Each structure stands twice: as C-alpha cells, then as structure tokens.
PDB file of C-alpha atoms in Angstrom:
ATOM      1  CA  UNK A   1       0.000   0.000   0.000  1.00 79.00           C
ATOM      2  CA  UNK A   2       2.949   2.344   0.430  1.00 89.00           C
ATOM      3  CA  UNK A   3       4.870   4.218  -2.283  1.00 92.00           C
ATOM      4  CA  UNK A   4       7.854   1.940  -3.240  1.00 94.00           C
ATOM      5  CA  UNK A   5      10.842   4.135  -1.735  1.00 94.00           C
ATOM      6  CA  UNK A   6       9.006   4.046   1.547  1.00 95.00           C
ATOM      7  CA  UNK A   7       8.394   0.400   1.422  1.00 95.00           C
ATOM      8  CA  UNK A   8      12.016   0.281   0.818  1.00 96.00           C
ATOM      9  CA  UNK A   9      13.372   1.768   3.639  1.00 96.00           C
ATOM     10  CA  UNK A  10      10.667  -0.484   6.192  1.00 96.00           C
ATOM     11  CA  UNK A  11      12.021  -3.397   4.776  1.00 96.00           C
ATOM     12  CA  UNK A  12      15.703  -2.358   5.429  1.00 96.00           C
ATOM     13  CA  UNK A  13      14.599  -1.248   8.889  1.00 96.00           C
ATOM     14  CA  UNK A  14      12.618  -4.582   9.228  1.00 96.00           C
ATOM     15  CA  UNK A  15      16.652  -6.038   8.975  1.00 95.00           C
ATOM     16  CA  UNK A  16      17.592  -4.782  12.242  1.00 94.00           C
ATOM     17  CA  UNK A  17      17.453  -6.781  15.650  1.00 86.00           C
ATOM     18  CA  UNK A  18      13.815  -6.570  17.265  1.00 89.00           C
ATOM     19  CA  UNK A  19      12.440  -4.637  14.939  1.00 94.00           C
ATOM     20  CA  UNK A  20       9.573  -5.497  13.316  1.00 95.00           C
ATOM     21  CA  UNK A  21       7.468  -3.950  10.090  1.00 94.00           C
ATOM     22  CA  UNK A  22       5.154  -1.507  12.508  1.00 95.00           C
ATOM     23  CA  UNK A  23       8.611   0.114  14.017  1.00 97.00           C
ATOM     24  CA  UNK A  24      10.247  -0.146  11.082  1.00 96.00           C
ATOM     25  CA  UNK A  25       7.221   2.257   9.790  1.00 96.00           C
ATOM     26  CA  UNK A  26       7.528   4.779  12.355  1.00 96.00           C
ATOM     27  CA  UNK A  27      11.255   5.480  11.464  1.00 96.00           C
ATOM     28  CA  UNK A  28      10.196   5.898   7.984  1.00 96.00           C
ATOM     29  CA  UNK A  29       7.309   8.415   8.709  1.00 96.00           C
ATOM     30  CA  UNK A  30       9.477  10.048  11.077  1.00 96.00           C
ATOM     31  CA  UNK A  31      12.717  10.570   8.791  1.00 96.00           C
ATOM     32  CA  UNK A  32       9.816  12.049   6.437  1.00 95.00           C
ATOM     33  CA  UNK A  33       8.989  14.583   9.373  1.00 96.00           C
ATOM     34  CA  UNK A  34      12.659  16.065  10.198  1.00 95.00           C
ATOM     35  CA  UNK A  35      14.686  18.289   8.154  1.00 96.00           C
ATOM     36  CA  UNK A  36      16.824  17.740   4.859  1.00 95.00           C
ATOM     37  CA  UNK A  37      19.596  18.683   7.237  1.00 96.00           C
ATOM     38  CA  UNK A  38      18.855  16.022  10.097  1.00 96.00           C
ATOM     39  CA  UNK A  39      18.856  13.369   7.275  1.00 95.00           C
ATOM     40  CA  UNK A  40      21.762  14.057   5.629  1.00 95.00           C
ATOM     41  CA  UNK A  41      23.214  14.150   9.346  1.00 96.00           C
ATOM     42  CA  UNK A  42      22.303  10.813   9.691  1.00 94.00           C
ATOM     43  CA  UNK A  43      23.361   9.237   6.134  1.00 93.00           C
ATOM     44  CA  UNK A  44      27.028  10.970   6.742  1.00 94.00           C
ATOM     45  CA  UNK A  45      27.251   9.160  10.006  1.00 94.00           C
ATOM     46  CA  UNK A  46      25.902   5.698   9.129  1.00 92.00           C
ATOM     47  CA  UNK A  47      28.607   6.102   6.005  1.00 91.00           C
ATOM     48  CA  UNK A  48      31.300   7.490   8.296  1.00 91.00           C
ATOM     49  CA  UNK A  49      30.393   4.123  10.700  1.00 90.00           C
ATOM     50  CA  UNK A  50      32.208   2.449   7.813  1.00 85.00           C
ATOM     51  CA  UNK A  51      34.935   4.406   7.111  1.00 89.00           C
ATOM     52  CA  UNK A  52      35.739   4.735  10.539  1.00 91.00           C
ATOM     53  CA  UNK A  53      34.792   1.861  13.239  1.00 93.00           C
ATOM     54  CA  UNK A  54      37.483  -1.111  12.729  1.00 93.00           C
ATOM     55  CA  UNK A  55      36.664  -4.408  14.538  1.00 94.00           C
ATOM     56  CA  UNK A  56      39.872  -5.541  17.389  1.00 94.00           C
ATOM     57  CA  UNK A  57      41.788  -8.164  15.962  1.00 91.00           C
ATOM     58  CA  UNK A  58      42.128  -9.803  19.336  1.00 93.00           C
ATOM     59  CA  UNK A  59      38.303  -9.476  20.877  1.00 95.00           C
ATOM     60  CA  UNK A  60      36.369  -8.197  18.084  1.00 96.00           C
ATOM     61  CA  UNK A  61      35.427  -4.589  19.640  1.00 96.00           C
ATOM     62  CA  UNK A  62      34.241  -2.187  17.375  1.00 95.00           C
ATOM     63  CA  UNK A  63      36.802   0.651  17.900  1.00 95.00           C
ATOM     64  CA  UNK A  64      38.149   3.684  16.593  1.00 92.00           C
ATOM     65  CA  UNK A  65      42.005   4.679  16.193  1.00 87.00           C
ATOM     66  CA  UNK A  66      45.221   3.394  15.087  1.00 87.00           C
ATOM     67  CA  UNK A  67      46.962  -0.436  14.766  1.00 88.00           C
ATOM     68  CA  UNK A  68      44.717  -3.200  15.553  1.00 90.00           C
ATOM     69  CA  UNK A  69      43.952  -3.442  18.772  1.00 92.00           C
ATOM     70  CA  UNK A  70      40.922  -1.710  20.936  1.00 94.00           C
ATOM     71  CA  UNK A  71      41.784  -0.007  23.874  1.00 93.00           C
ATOM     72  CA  UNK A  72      40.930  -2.365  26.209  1.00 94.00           C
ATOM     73  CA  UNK A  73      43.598  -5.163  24.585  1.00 93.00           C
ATOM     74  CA  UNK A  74      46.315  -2.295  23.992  1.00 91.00           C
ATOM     75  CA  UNK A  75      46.379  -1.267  28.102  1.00 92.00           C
ATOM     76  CA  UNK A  76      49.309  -2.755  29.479  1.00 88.00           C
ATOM     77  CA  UNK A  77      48.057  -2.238  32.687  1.00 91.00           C
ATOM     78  CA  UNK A  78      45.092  -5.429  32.155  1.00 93.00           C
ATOM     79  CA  UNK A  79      45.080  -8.578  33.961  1.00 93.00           C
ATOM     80  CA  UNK A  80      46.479 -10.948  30.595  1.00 91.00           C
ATOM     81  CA  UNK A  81      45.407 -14.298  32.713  1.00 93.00           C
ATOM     82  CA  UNK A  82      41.793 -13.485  32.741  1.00 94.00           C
ATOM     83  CA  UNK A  83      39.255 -13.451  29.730  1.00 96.00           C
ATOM     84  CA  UNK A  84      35.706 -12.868  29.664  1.00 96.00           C
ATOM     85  CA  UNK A  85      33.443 -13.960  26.911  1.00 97.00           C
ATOM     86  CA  UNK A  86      30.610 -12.090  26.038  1.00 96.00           C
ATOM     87  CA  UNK A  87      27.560 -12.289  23.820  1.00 95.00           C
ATOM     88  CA  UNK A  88      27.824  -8.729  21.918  1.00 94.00           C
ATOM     89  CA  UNK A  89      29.976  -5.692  22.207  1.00 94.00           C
ATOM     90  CA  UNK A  90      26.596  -4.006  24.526  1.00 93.00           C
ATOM     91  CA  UNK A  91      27.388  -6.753  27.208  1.00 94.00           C
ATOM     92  CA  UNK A  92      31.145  -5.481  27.078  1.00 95.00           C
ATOM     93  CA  UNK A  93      30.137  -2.140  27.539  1.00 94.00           C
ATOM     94  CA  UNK A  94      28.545  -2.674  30.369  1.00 90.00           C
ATOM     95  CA  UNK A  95      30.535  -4.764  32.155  1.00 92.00           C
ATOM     96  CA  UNK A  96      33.451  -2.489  32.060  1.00 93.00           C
ATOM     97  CA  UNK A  97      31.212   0.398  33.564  1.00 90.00           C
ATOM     98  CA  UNK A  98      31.063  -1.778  36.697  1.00 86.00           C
ATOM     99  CA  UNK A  99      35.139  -1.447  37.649  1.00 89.00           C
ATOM    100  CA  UNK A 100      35.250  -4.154  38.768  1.00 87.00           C
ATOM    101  CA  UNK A 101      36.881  -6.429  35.737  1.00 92.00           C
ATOM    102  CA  UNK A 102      40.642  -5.423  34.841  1.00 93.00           C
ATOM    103  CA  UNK A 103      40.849  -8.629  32.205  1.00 95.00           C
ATOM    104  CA  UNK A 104      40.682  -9.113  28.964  1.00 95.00           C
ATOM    105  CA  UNK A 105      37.265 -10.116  26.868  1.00 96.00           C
ATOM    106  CA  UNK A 106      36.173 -11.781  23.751  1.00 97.00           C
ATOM    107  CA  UNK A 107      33.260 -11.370  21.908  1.00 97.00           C
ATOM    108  CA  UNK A 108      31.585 -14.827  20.969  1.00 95.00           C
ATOM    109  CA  UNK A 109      29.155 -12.893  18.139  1.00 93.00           C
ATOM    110  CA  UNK A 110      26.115 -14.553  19.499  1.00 90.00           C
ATOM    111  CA  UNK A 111      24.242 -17.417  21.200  1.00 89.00           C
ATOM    112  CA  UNK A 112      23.259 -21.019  20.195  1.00 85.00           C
ATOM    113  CA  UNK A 113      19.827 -22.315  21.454  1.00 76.00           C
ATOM    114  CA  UNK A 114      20.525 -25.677  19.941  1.00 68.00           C
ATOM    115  CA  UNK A 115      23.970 -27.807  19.309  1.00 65.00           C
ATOM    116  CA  UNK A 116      23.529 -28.026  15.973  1.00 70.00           C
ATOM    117  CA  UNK A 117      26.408 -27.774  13.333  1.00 73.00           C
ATOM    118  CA  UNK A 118      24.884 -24.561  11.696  1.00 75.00           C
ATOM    119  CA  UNK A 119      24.230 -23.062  14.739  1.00 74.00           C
ATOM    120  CA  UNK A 120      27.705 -23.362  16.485  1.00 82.00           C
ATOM    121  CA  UNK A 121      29.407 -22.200  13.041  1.00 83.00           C
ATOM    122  CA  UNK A 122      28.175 -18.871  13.464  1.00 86.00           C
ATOM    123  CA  UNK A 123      30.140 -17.717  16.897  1.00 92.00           C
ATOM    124  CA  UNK A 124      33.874 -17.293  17.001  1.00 94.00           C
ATOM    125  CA  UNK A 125      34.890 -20.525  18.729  1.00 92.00           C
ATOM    126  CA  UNK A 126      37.453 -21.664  16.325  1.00 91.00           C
ATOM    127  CA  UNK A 127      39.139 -17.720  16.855  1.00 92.00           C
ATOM    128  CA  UNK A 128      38.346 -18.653  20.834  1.00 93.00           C
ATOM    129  CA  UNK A 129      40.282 -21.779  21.026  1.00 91.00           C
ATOM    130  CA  UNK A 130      43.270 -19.596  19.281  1.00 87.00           C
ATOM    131  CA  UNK A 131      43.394 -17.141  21.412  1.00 87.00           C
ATOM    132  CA  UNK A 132      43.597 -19.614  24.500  1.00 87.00           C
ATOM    133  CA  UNK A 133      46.577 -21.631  22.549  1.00 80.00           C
ATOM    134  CA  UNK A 134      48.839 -19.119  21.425  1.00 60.00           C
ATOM    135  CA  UNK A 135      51.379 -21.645  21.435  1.00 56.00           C
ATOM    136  CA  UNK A 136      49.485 -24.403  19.420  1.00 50.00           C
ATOM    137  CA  UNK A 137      47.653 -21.728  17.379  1.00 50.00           C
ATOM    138  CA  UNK A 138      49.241 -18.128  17.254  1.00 51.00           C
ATOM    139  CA  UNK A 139      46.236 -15.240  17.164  1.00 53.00           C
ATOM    140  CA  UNK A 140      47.023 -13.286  14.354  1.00 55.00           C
ATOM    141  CA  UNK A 141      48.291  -9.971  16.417  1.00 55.00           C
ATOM    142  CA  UNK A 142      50.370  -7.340  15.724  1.00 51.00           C
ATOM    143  CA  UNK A 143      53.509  -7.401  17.920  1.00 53.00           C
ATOM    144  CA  UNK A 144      53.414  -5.362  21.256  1.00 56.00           C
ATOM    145  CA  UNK A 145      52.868  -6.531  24.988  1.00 54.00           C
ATOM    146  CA  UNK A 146      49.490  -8.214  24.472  1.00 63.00           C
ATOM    147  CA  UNK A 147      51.129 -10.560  22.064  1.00 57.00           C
ATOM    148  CA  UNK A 148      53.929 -11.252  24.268  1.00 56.00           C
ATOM    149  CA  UNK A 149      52.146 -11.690  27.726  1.00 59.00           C
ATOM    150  CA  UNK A 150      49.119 -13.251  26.769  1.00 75.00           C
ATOM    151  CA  UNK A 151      48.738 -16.365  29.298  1.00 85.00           C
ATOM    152  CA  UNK A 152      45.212 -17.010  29.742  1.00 90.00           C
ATOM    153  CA  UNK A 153      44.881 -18.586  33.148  1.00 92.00           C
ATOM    154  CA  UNK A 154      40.845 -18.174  33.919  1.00 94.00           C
ATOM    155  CA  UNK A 155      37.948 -17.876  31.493  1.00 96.00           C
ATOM    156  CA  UNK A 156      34.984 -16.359  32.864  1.00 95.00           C
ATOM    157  CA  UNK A 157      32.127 -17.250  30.427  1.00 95.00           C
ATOM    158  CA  UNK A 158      29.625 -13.904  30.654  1.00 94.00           C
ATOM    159  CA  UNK A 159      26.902 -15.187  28.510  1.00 92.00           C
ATOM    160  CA  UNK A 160      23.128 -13.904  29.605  1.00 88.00           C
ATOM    161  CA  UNK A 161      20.913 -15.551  32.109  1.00 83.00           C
ATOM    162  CA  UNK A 162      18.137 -16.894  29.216  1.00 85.00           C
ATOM    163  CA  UNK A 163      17.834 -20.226  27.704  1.00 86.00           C
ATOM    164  CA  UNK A 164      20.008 -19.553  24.783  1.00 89.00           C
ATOM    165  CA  UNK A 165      22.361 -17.929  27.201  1.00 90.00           C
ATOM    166  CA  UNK A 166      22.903 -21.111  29.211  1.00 89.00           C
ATOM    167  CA  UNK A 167      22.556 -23.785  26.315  1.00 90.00           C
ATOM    168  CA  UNK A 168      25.577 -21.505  25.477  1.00 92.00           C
ATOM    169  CA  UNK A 169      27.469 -21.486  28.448  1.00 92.00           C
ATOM    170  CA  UNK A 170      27.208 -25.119  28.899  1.00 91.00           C
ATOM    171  CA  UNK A 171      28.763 -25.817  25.052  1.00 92.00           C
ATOM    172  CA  UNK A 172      31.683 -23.838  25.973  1.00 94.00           C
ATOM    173  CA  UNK A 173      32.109 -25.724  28.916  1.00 94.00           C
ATOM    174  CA  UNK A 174      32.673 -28.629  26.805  1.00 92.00           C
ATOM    175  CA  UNK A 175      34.523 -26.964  24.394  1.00 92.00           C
ATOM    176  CA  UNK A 176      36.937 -25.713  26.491  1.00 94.00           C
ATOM    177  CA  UNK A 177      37.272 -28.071  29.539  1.00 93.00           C
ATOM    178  CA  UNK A 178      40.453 -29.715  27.479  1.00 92.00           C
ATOM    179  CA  UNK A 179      42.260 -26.598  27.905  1.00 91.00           C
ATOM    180  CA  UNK A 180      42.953 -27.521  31.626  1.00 90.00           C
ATOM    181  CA  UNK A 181      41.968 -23.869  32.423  1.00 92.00           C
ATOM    182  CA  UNK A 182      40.223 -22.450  35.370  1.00 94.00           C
ATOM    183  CA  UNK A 183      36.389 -21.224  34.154  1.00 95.00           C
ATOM    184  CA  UNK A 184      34.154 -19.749  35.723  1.00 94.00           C
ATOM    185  CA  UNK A 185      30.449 -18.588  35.715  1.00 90.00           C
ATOM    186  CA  UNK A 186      29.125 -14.994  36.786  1.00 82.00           C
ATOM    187  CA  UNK A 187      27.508 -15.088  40.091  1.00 68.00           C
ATOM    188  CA  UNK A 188      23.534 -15.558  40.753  1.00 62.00           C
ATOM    189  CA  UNK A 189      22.833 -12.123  41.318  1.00 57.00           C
ATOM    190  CA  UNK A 190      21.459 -11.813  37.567  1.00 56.00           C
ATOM    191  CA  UNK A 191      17.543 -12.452  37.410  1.00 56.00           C
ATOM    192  CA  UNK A 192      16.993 -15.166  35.158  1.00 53.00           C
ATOM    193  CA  UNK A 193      15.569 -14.697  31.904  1.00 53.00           C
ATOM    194  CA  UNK A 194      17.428 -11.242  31.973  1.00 58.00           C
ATOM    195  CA  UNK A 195      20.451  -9.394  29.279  1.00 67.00           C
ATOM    196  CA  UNK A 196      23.161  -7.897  31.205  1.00 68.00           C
ATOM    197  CA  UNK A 197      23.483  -5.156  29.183  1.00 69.00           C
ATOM    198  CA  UNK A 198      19.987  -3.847  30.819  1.00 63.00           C
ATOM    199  CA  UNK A 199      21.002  -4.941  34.259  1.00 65.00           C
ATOM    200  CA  UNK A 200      22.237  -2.588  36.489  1.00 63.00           C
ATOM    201  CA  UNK A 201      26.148  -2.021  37.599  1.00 67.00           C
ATOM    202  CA  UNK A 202      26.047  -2.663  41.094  1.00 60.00           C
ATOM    203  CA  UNK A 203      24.680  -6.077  40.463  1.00 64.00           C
ATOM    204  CA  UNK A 204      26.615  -7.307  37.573  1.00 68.00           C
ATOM    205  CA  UNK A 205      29.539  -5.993  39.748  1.00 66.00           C
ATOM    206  CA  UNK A 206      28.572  -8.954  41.924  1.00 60.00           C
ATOM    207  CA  UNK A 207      28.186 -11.097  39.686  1.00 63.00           C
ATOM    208  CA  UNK A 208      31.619 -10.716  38.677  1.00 71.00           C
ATOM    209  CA  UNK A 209      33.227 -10.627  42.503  1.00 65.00           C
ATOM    210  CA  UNK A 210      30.849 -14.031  42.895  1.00 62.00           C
ATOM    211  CA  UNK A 211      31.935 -16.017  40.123  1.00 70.00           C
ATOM    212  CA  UNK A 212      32.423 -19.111  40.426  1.00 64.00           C
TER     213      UNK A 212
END
C-alpha cells in the first residue's frame, strides 16, 4: 500500500534486531517529518560508521584509532590471565562500567539455542580456542605486549541468564574443559531470563566478585 521508496526503507529497517514492520514504519514516517539537514546528518554518520569503526583483531570490539587493537587489549596495565566472553559488544560495555573487571574479553558474536552444526558455526569458537593456545595456534596480532604476555589462566564465560544464554554457556564448557583452564560462571545475582546489558552495575559488579 505504500509508495515503493518508503516500502524500501521499512524493509531495510525490518533487517535490524527486534524490529519489526510496525517500528520499522515509524522510522520511515518520522525521517519524512525532520529536516533535509537532520537526514543528511544521519546518512554521513551511518557512512562514516564504515569508514571509521574497525573491529579488534584480538576481541572483536568495534573501535576507533590506530593499529589493531581496541583499547581495552592495547592497556598494558590489564590482567592478561583473565578473559571474559561475552555475547555482543553491549554486554562489554557494560561490564566495564562496573570497575570491577581489569581482564581481557572476547566477543563470541552470538548465542546457540541448539547444538547443531549450523548453529555453532556462526560464533567465534574456532578464533576462541586460538586465542587460548597461542602456542598451538598463534592469534594473528600485531607485535606489542598483548602478544607477548598473553597467558590465559581463567575464562569467565559472561553469557546472559536466558535459555540460549545457558545452552551456550554449557557448550563452551565442553569446548573448552580440554584446555585444563580455570572457568568460571558470573555469580547468581542476575535475574533469570534477563540481558546484562539492561542490568544494572552494582549487580553485575557482583556477579563478577561471585563467580564461580
């Protein structure tokens, strides 16, 4: 029923994560509502995204800058024996807003709510495993301290309270219990059912102290 070019643009919307044709309508209608100005605003900085965001060759964080590394894998001053794997770059964000991690973290790319093949190809295990082996399996990083000090001792596996979080967290276990490595499991303070990335910091902060 809509003009094509606006059908257009709610079926890209449609595309993103939770949003469905009705949303995807309202941001149509409203980009139809603001100024030439605002839009071009908003087209330069979904084109500079591209230009400008590189993705960490060690944990996959978005980041902006120069070399290869994110900030967070480029401090010196982090704890090299602990890594923390996360769902998505959100859950990073918010777990470093707690203070209360100094580690190192790896973004798995998503969840699995069943073991099969397909499913498990699309997270970054194979690229986990590496990074846990340099020996066996060097991560492709530029040289610098990370490289050189990188001796993962505990693996704290963040993934999200849910169903697919924990069908997750128990395939990693598996995965990586033949790396005779120390992991762990954030504490019980989470609500089940819940994404840490709308959880508050004072909780997830005990979460992390109560790992176990």
């Amino acid at each position: 029923m809509y003009p094509s070019s606006i059908q257009k643009l709610i079926d890209l919307f449609s595309k993103f994560p939770t949003i469905g044709p009705r949303t995807a309508a309202r941001f149509v209608f409203y980009l139809m509502k603001i100024s030439k100005e605002e839009v071009e605003e908003l087209v330069n900085s979904v084109s500079n995204l591209k230009k400008t965001v590189k993705i960490c060759s060690f944990c996959f964080n978005p980041f902006e800058g120069e070399g290869e590394l994110c900030k967070i894998c480029s401090d010196s001053s982090r704890d090299r024996t602990l890594l923390c794997i996360v769902e998505k770059e959100t859950d990073l964000i918010i777990l470093e807003k707690t203070k209360k991690y100094k580690g190192l973290y790896f973004i798995l790319g998503g969840t699995v709510s069943t073991f099969k093949k397909k499913d498990v190809e699309k997270l970054r295990t194979k690229e986990l495993v590496d990074r846990l082996q340099p020996t066996l399996h060097p991560p492709r990083l530029p040289s610098g301290p990370l490289k050189k000090s990188l001796e993962i001792k505990e693996i704290i596996i963040a993934t999200n309270p849910t169903t697919e979080g924990e069908a997750t967290a128990l395939y990693l276990e598996r995965l990586l219990k033949p790396l005779n490595k120390k992991i762990t499991r954030l504490g019980r303070g989470l609500p089940v059912g819940a994404e840490l990335e709308y959880a508050d910091e004072e909780t997830l902060g005990s979460a992390l102290e109560g790992r176990k």
